[in-house]
Short mmCIF file of C-alpha atoms and ligand atoms in Angstrom, two decimals:
data_model
loop_
_atom_site.label_atom_id
_atom_site.label_comp_id
_atom_site.label_asym_id
_atom_site.label_seq_id
_atom_site.Cartn_x
_atom_site.Cartn_y
_atom_site.Cartn_z
CA MET S 5 135.60 113.36 107.60
CA LEU S 6 132.98 115.01 109.93
CA CYS S 7 132.69 117.59 107.18
CA CYS S 8 131.61 114.94 105.07
CA ILE S 9 129.14 113.39 107.18
CA LYS S 10 127.55 116.71 107.69
CA GLN S 11 127.40 117.27 103.73
CA TRP S 12 125.88 113.92 103.54
CA THR S 13 123.29 114.59 106.36
CA ILE S 14 122.20 117.58 104.65
CA LEU S 15 121.99 115.93 101.21
CA PHE S 16 120.20 112.66 102.50
CA LEU S 17 117.55 115.26 104.49
CA LYS S 18 117.00 116.66 100.81
CA LYS S 19 115.33 113.38 99.80
CA MET S 20 113.22 113.86 102.81
CA GLY S 21 110.41 115.14 100.56
CA ASP S 22 108.89 111.57 100.04
CA ASN S 23 107.81 110.86 103.58
CA MET S 24 106.20 107.52 102.66
CA ASN S 25 109.83 106.43 101.41
CA ASN S 26 111.51 107.07 104.65
CA ILE S 27 112.22 104.73 107.64
CA SER S 28 113.90 105.57 111.30
CA VAL S 29 115.46 102.71 113.10
CA ILE S 30 116.32 103.18 116.74
CA GLY S 31 118.73 101.01 118.08
CA ILE S 32 121.44 99.93 115.09
CA GLY S 33 122.93 97.00 117.04
CA LYS S 34 123.02 93.38 115.61
CA LEU S 35 119.43 93.27 114.69
CA GLY S 36 118.49 96.94 113.83
CA LEU S 37 121.54 97.60 111.85
CA CYS S 38 120.39 94.35 109.70
CA PHE S 39 116.95 95.72 109.24
CA ALA S 40 117.99 99.48 108.35
CA LEU S 41 120.08 97.68 105.86
CA SER S 42 117.26 95.44 104.48
CA LEU S 43 114.97 98.29 104.33
CA GLU S 44 117.43 100.19 102.19
CA GLY S 45 117.97 97.42 100.34
CA SER S 46 114.38 97.45 99.16
CA GLY S 47 114.28 101.19 98.30
CA TYR S 48 113.81 103.07 101.59
CA ASN S 49 115.72 106.10 103.11
CA VAL S 50 116.81 104.74 106.43
CA VAL S 51 117.76 106.70 109.27
CA GLY S 52 119.56 104.57 111.97
CA VAL S 53 119.97 105.97 115.55
CA ASP S 54 122.30 104.76 118.26
CA ILE S 55 123.88 105.86 121.23
CA SER S 56 127.87 105.65 120.56
CA LYS S 57 129.28 108.47 118.51
CA SER S 58 132.23 106.23 117.45
CA TYR S 59 129.80 103.55 116.60
CA VAL S 60 127.63 105.89 114.52
CA ASP S 61 130.53 107.23 112.92
CA SER S 62 132.37 104.11 111.92
CA ILE S 63 128.68 103.26 110.23
CA ASN S 64 128.91 106.60 108.20
CA ASN S 65 132.18 106.32 107.12
CA ARG S 66 131.81 102.72 106.37
CA THR S 67 135.24 101.73 108.34
CA PHE S 68 132.57 99.33 110.69
CA PHE S 69 133.27 95.51 110.40
CA SER S 70 130.77 92.97 111.15
CA PHE S 71 130.81 89.17 111.19
CA GLU S 72 127.40 89.01 110.24
CA GLU S 73 126.78 87.86 106.69
CA GLN S 74 126.21 90.58 103.81
CA VAL S 75 126.28 93.52 106.35
CA ASN S 76 129.57 94.43 105.22
CA GLU S 77 128.64 94.49 101.40
CA ARG S 78 125.29 96.20 101.65
CA LEU S 79 126.88 99.09 103.91
CA GLN S 80 129.64 99.84 101.48
CA LYS S 81 126.61 99.92 98.56
CA ALA S 82 123.94 101.75 101.00
CA ASN S 83 123.59 105.40 99.69
CA ASN S 84 120.28 105.80 101.27
CA PHE S 85 121.33 104.97 104.86
CA LEU S 86 122.53 107.64 107.45
CA ALA S 87 123.25 106.85 110.87
CA THR S 88 123.16 109.61 113.77
CA THR S 89 123.09 109.79 117.19
CA ASP S 90 119.98 112.47 117.30
CA LEU S 91 116.71 110.96 117.69
CA ASP S 92 115.15 114.46 116.63
CA LEU S 93 116.59 114.10 112.89
CA ALA S 94 114.98 110.04 112.97
CA LEU S 95 111.77 111.82 114.02
CA LEU S 96 111.95 114.21 111.69
CA HIS S 97 113.15 111.93 108.75
CA SER S 98 109.98 109.59 109.10
CA ASP S 99 106.31 108.86 110.61
CA VAL S 100 107.85 105.24 111.21
CA VAL S 101 109.95 104.79 113.67
CA PHE S 102 111.15 101.08 114.19
CA ALA S 103 112.39 100.20 117.86
CA ALA S 104 115.30 97.54 117.94
CA VAL S 105 117.23 98.34 121.50
CA ALA S 106 118.07 95.53 123.54
CA THR S 107 115.84 93.76 126.10
CA PRO S 108 118.07 91.74 128.04
CA SER S 109 117.26 89.49 130.30
CA LEU S 110 116.56 90.17 134.25
CA PRO S 111 118.15 87.39 136.48
CA ASN S 112 114.25 86.35 137.52
CA GLY S 113 114.19 85.23 133.37
CA ARG S 114 111.54 88.45 132.42
CA TYR S 115 112.88 90.97 129.64
CA ASN S 116 114.18 94.02 130.88
CA HIS S 117 112.21 96.98 128.96
CA THR S 118 114.35 99.59 130.26
CA GLN S 119 116.11 100.66 127.26
CA VAL S 120 112.48 100.80 125.36
CA GLU S 121 111.14 102.53 128.59
CA SER S 122 113.73 105.38 128.10
CA LEU S 123 112.96 105.70 124.26
CA VAL S 124 109.11 106.14 125.05
CA ASP S 125 109.91 108.42 127.90
CA VAL S 126 111.69 110.90 125.33
CA LEU S 127 109.11 110.22 122.96
CA ILE S 128 106.73 111.67 125.14
CA SER S 129 108.85 114.39 126.36
CA LYS S 130 108.36 115.69 122.28
CA GLY S 131 104.73 116.35 123.27
CA VAL S 132 101.74 115.88 120.91
CA GLN S 133 102.85 115.07 117.70
CA PRO S 134 100.96 117.27 115.13
CA LYS S 135 101.01 114.26 112.76
CA THR S 136 100.22 110.77 113.59
CA LYS S 137 103.38 108.89 114.14
CA ASN S 138 104.10 105.04 114.23
CA LEU S 139 106.28 103.22 116.91
CA VAL S 140 107.29 99.62 115.90
CA ILE S 141 108.63 97.39 118.57
CA ASN S 142 110.85 95.28 117.19
CA CYS S 143 112.32 93.94 120.23
CA THR S 144 111.48 90.85 122.46
CA THR S 145 109.03 91.84 125.00
CA MET S 146 107.16 90.28 128.00
CA PRO S 147 103.31 89.88 126.88
CA GLN S 148 101.31 92.92 127.48
CA TYR S 149 104.51 95.15 127.49
CA SER S 150 103.81 96.69 124.15
CA GLU S 151 99.74 97.36 125.06
CA SER S 152 101.26 99.45 128.05
CA VAL S 153 103.35 101.09 125.61
CA TYR S 154 100.65 102.09 123.26
CA LYS S 155 98.71 103.31 126.72
CA ARG S 156 101.47 105.53 127.46
CA LEU S 157 101.95 107.16 123.77
CA LYS S 158 98.28 107.13 122.10
CA ASP S 159 97.33 110.73 124.01
CA TYR S 160 100.51 112.28 121.92
CA ASN S 161 99.10 110.95 118.51
CA TRP S 162 101.39 107.76 118.14
CA ASN S 163 100.00 104.03 116.98
CA VAL S 164 102.20 101.13 118.52
CA ALA S 165 102.92 97.59 116.63
CA TYR S 166 104.79 94.86 118.02
CA ASN S 167 106.78 93.37 115.35
CA PRO S 168 109.29 90.85 116.00
CA GLU S 169 111.55 88.92 113.75
CA PHE S 170 112.52 85.51 113.75
CA ILE S 171 116.23 85.58 112.51
CA ALA S 172 119.02 83.70 113.62
CA GLN S 173 122.82 85.24 113.92
CA GLY S 174 124.73 84.55 110.96
CA THR S 175 121.80 84.87 108.27
CA ILE S 176 120.08 87.67 109.92
CA ILE S 177 119.51 89.50 106.07
CA ARG S 178 118.56 86.73 104.53
CA ASN S 179 115.99 85.51 107.39
CA GLN S 180 114.82 89.03 107.47
CA GLU S 181 114.11 89.37 103.59
CA ASN S 182 112.87 85.73 103.38
CA PRO S 183 111.00 84.85 106.34
CA ASP S 184 108.59 82.21 106.93
CA MET S 185 106.05 84.46 107.96
CA VAL S 186 105.44 87.87 109.31
CA LEU S 187 104.36 88.81 112.41
CA ILE S 188 102.36 92.27 113.10
CA GLY S 189 100.88 93.25 116.17
CA GLU S 190 98.89 96.16 116.08
CA SER S 191 97.18 98.82 118.41
CA ASN S 192 95.05 99.71 115.23
CA LYS S 193 94.73 99.29 112.03
CA GLU S 194 96.38 102.09 110.36
CA ILE S 195 99.59 101.12 111.85
CA GLY S 196 98.94 97.15 110.44
CA ASP S 197 98.65 98.31 107.15
CA ILE S 198 101.88 100.65 106.90
CA LEU S 199 103.73 97.55 108.19
CA GLN S 200 101.99 95.11 105.51
CA VAL S 201 103.07 97.69 102.98
CA ILE S 202 106.65 97.76 104.41
CA TYR S 203 107.15 94.02 104.57
CA ASN S 204 105.64 93.49 101.07
CA ARG S 205 108.22 95.43 99.58
CA MET S 206 110.84 94.12 101.77
CA THR S 207 110.70 90.45 101.41
CA LYS S 208 111.40 88.48 98.76
CA ASN S 209 109.46 85.41 99.09
CA GLU S 210 106.28 86.72 99.31
CA PRO S 211 105.40 85.39 103.22
CA LYS S 212 102.07 85.09 104.75
CA ILE S 213 101.18 87.95 107.08
CA HIS S 214 99.69 87.28 110.30
CA ARG S 215 97.77 90.72 111.84
CA MET S 216 96.63 90.46 115.54
CA SER S 217 96.23 92.12 118.70
CA LEU S 218 99.79 93.50 120.58
CA THR S 219 99.60 91.05 123.08
CA GLU S 220 98.68 88.08 120.76
CA ALA S 221 102.06 88.52 118.71
CA GLU S 222 103.79 89.05 121.68
CA ILE S 223 102.52 85.73 123.17
CA CYS S 224 102.73 84.33 119.57
CA LYS S 225 106.61 85.24 119.50
CA ILE S 226 108.10 83.75 122.54
CA SER S 227 105.06 80.75 121.75
CA LEU S 228 106.83 79.70 118.41
CA ASN S 229 110.14 79.94 120.06
CA CYS S 230 109.05 77.72 122.59
CA PHE S 231 107.56 75.14 120.13
CA LEU S 232 111.10 75.05 118.58
CA THR S 233 112.89 74.47 121.73
CA THR S 234 110.45 71.65 122.61
CA LYS S 235 111.18 69.97 119.25
CA ILE S 236 114.85 70.21 119.96
CA ALA S 237 114.40 68.98 123.32
CA TYR S 238 112.37 66.13 122.17
CA THR S 239 114.78 65.17 119.30
CA ASN S 240 117.63 65.18 121.49
CA MET S 241 115.60 62.79 124.34
CA ILE S 242 114.74 60.10 121.63
CA GLY S 243 118.27 60.21 120.80
CA ASP S 244 119.39 59.65 124.02
CA ILE S 245 117.10 56.57 124.67
CA ALA S 246 118.23 55.08 121.34
CA ILE S 247 121.96 55.72 121.96
CA SER S 248 121.56 54.32 125.63
CA SER S 249 119.70 50.92 124.47
CA GLY S 250 122.52 50.51 121.51
CA CYS S 251 120.58 52.15 118.84
CA ASP S 252 121.31 54.79 116.27
CA PRO S 253 119.26 57.70 117.03
CA GLN S 254 119.68 59.40 113.66
CA VAL S 255 118.05 56.20 112.01
CA ILE S 256 114.75 56.55 114.16
CA LEU S 257 114.51 60.32 114.01
CA ASP S 258 115.06 60.40 110.30
CA ALA S 259 112.11 58.07 110.14
CA ILE S 260 109.96 60.08 112.55
CA GLY S 261 110.77 63.02 110.55
CA GLN S 262 109.16 61.61 107.13
CA ASP S 263 105.79 61.85 109.05
CA THR S 264 104.21 65.30 107.35
CA ARG S 265 102.53 66.26 110.53
CA VAL S 266 106.39 66.14 112.17
CA GLY S 267 108.89 67.52 109.25
CA THR S 268 112.31 66.93 108.84
CA LYS S 269 113.51 70.05 110.42
CA LEU S 270 115.00 69.96 113.95
CA THR S 271 114.79 66.19 113.86
CA ARG S 272 118.94 65.72 113.80
CA TYR S 273 120.45 64.50 116.76
CA GLY S 274 123.28 66.71 118.24
CA TYR S 275 123.58 69.89 121.05
CA GLY S 276 120.83 71.42 122.59
CA PHE S 277 119.28 74.29 121.97
CA GLY S 278 120.90 77.83 122.71
CA GLY S 279 121.86 81.07 121.78
CA PRO S 280 120.57 84.68 122.39
CA CYS S 281 116.66 83.36 121.96
CA PHE S 282 115.35 80.42 122.40
CA PRO S 283 116.50 79.87 125.85
CA ARG S 284 115.24 83.28 126.74
CA ASP S 285 111.80 83.27 125.04
CA ASN S 286 111.33 79.69 126.37
CA ARG S 287 111.73 80.55 129.95
CA ALA S 288 109.62 83.59 129.67
CA ILE S 289 106.45 82.21 127.99
CA SER S 290 106.44 79.84 131.58
CA ILE S 291 106.62 82.86 133.49
CA PHE S 292 104.10 84.40 131.90
CA ALA S 293 102.01 81.78 132.25
CA ASP S 294 102.70 81.37 135.77
CA ASP S 295 101.34 85.43 136.01
CA ASN S 296 98.27 84.08 134.71
CA GLY S 297 97.89 81.14 136.69
CA ILE S 298 99.29 78.66 133.81
CA ASP S 299 101.66 75.85 135.02
CA ALA S 300 103.68 75.97 131.44
CA LYS S 301 105.04 72.32 132.18
CA ILE S 302 106.16 71.77 128.75
CA SER S 303 108.38 75.12 128.27
CA LYS S 304 109.65 74.14 131.97
CA ALA S 305 110.41 70.18 130.78
CA THR S 306 112.21 71.57 127.88
CA ASP S 307 114.56 73.68 129.52
CA SER S 308 115.66 70.93 131.99
CA MET S 309 115.29 68.21 129.28
CA ASN S 310 118.23 70.70 127.47
CA LYS S 311 120.19 70.18 130.63
CA LEU S 312 119.54 66.54 131.10
CA HIS S 313 120.34 66.14 127.58
CA LEU S 314 124.32 68.06 128.03
CA HIS S 315 124.49 66.15 131.05
CA TYR S 316 123.91 62.65 129.10
CA GLN S 317 126.30 63.95 126.33
CA VAL S 318 129.11 64.56 128.91
CA GLN S 319 128.49 61.09 130.82
CA GLN S 320 128.76 59.22 127.36
CA TYR S 321 131.80 61.07 126.39
CA LEU S 322 133.31 60.57 129.83
CA GLN S 323 132.60 56.62 129.83
CA SER S 324 133.76 56.23 126.31
CA GLY S 325 137.72 56.55 128.04
CA LYS S 326 138.99 59.56 125.41
CA LYS S 327 141.38 61.84 127.31
CA GLU S 328 141.03 64.48 124.39
CA PHE S 329 138.93 66.46 122.86
CA VAL S 330 139.17 68.81 119.45
CA THR S 331 135.88 70.88 118.36
CA ASN S 332 135.96 73.35 115.47
CA SER S 333 132.67 75.29 116.62
CA VAL S 334 131.62 76.37 120.15
CA THR S 335 129.50 79.20 119.15
CA TYR S 336 125.45 78.09 119.66
CA LYS S 337 125.41 77.80 115.55
CA PRO S 338 128.27 77.43 113.43
CA GLU S 339 127.92 80.73 111.06
CA SER S 340 127.80 82.66 114.47
CA THR S 341 130.38 84.12 116.42
CA MET S 342 128.02 84.19 119.71
CA ILE S 343 128.65 81.84 122.56
CA GLU S 344 125.48 82.94 124.54
CA GLU S 345 123.70 79.59 126.01
CA SER S 346 126.11 78.00 123.58
CA GLN S 347 125.22 74.10 124.40
CA GLN S 348 128.67 73.58 122.34
CA LEU S 349 130.98 75.55 124.55
CA ALA S 350 129.12 74.40 127.57
CA PHE S 351 130.16 70.59 126.69
CA ALA S 352 133.72 71.67 126.37
CA VAL S 353 133.41 73.15 129.69
CA GLU S 354 131.98 70.51 131.33
CA LEU S 355 134.63 67.89 129.76
CA ALA S 356 137.37 70.40 131.01
CA ASN S 357 136.22 70.38 134.16
CA ASN S 358 136.57 66.57 134.40
CA GLY S 359 140.26 66.48 133.43
CA ILE S 360 139.77 66.28 129.45
CA LYS S 361 142.33 67.91 127.52
CA VAL S 362 139.95 70.37 125.62
CA THR S 363 141.31 72.22 122.08
CA ILE S 364 139.37 74.80 120.75
CA VAL S 365 139.66 75.74 116.80
CA GLU S 366 138.04 78.62 116.24
CA THR S 367 138.09 82.33 114.86
CA PRO S 368 139.99 84.95 116.64
CA VAL S 369 137.04 86.95 117.65
CA VAL S 370 135.29 83.61 119.34
CA ILE S 371 138.58 82.71 120.79
CA GLU S 372 139.10 86.24 122.35
CA GLN S 373 135.29 85.88 123.94
CA VAL S 374 135.79 82.29 125.24
CA THR S 375 139.44 83.64 126.79
CA ASN S 376 137.88 86.20 128.62
CA VAL S 377 135.63 84.26 130.35
CA TYR S 378 137.36 80.47 130.70
CA GLY S 379 140.96 81.58 130.47
CA ASN S 380 143.58 78.74 130.06
CA LEU S 381 141.15 76.17 130.68
CA PHE S 382 141.29 74.96 127.14
CA THR S 383 144.03 74.98 124.21
CA TYR S 384 143.28 77.13 121.67
CA LEU S 385 144.26 77.24 117.62
CA GLU S 386 142.77 79.90 115.09
CA LYS S 387 140.88 78.65 112.16
N1 NAD W 15 119.85 89.57 117.76
C1 NAD W 15 119.32 88.52 117.55
O1 NAD W 15 119.56 87.56 117.47
C2 NAD W 15 117.92 89.05 117.89
C3 NAD W 15 116.76 88.07 117.57
C4 NAD W 15 115.52 88.06 117.82
C5 NAD W 15 115.13 89.14 118.59
N2 NAD W 15 115.96 90.33 118.92
C6 NAD W 15 115.60 90.80 119.67
O2 NAD W 15 115.99 92.38 119.37
C7 NAD W 15 115.95 93.12 119.85
C8 NAD W 15 117.71 93.82 119.92
O3 NAD W 15 118.66 92.99 120.01
P1 NAD W 15 120.02 92.94 119.55
O4 NAD W 15 120.77 91.75 119.41
O5 NAD W 15 120.36 93.74 117.96
O6 NAD W 15 120.98 93.83 120.80
P2 NAD W 15 121.93 95.00 120.72
O7 NAD W 15 122.69 95.12 122.00
O8 NAD W 15 123.01 94.43 119.25
O9 NAD W 15 121.50 96.22 119.68
C9 NAD W 15 121.13 97.26 120.72
C10 NAD W 15 121.44 98.68 119.97
O10 NAD W 15 120.36 99.27 120.83
C11 NAD W 15 121.21 100.74 121.34
N3 NAD W 15 120.62 101.92 122.04
C12 NAD W 15 120.11 101.33 123.19
N4 NAD W 15 119.28 102.40 123.83
C13 NAD W 15 119.36 103.37 122.67
C14 NAD W 15 118.65 104.68 122.44
N5 NAD W 15 117.76 105.25 123.36
N6 NAD W 15 118.57 105.22 121.65
C15 NAD W 15 119.27 104.45 120.32
N7 NAD W 15 119.98 103.23 120.32
C16 NAD W 15 120.20 102.71 121.39
C17 NAD W 15 122.53 99.93 121.50
O11 NAD W 15 123.38 101.17 121.68
C18 NAD W 15 122.82 98.83 120.77
O12 NAD W 15 123.75 99.14 119.96
C19 NAD W 15 116.61 92.62 121.55
O13 NAD W 15 115.03 93.04 121.79
C20 NAD W 15 116.71 91.20 121.28
O14 NAD W 15 115.87 90.40 121.92
C21 NAD W 15 117.62 89.94 118.79
#
């Protein structure tokens, strides 16, 4: 198999003549792998870099399995996608390098940029590039971080862009190919033009492309998610008010949503917001605001309302007198396998801790994650 992969690499490199058609993606995890496949699907030759050899091998020999929609099918068909642990190969392959490494949250709520920093260190160690290179940061970052990357890289002949993805787990490729809008933060026009061409080719729905400075795009990314969390928190707050006064929440919310200034999206009463993006971005904007002397009370209130709503839901259930609760989804959204900050799971935990017998009917991969954290707090049934 190794020999096969080597032959494939050689064949792949032979296609490199047309550099405009080549793109590299550093960090082919949940987001980066989907992005690489979306690019490949639109005709680019893509090299994806990751650090784990066994992971890279499993992608190259097509034994890798993903729960994410479309990934397995696309991977089987992707003749122009090569994974590697060799960053030099990626830099040789293309002048456009997307970075989709992880930026986990620190305990204080800020994004941890360590993985991006390590990548930038390596890029600098390669010296001044003979031909201009373009680093496109896909990761979620604190505002002003990408500008600091550009300051470090510009003397080495690198342009920098900040280009976040507005995707949800479970529908990542669909979202990447059909975005409501494309956000491009650019250190200069050259890199913005390059990205505009790539997105015009990769997207299927002709989205509006918004170009701005690096920091404006970083603020825009987390502010957009702050708006969405605020809308969800508002919906649930109105719903809680309705229920507490003996009314039907959805009757009220459906009517409110008919006002075109509000719209019907995110006006369905239910669980609070969770997952890998919404809660983190909502907190990050208020931290950045604090840094700048602004008290972002809306983002803070949204965070507290999400917790209050969970508390209200739990109290409602306890007061109903029911002794059992059965749920067939504890991920943060049904299409996903992620339990990060899942309010559905938090609800189940609270009930179980209050003596309710909770049965979780889920896929094996979700049951394994929940069992690792909560052991036998629940009864589990496989879907
Ligand atoms: N997953 C999402 O739903 C989502 C949505 C929006 C934004 N984002 C952002 O996208 C970024 C990536 O998120 P993710 O969920 O794909 O993370 P992930 O942990 O699934 O993937 C990151 C990958 O980068 C690899 N990596 C780390 N350092 C590397 C290096 N030096 N060279 C090559 N590979 C390296 C890791 O091995 C891993 O496979 C984060 O900033 C995240 O906040 C993610």
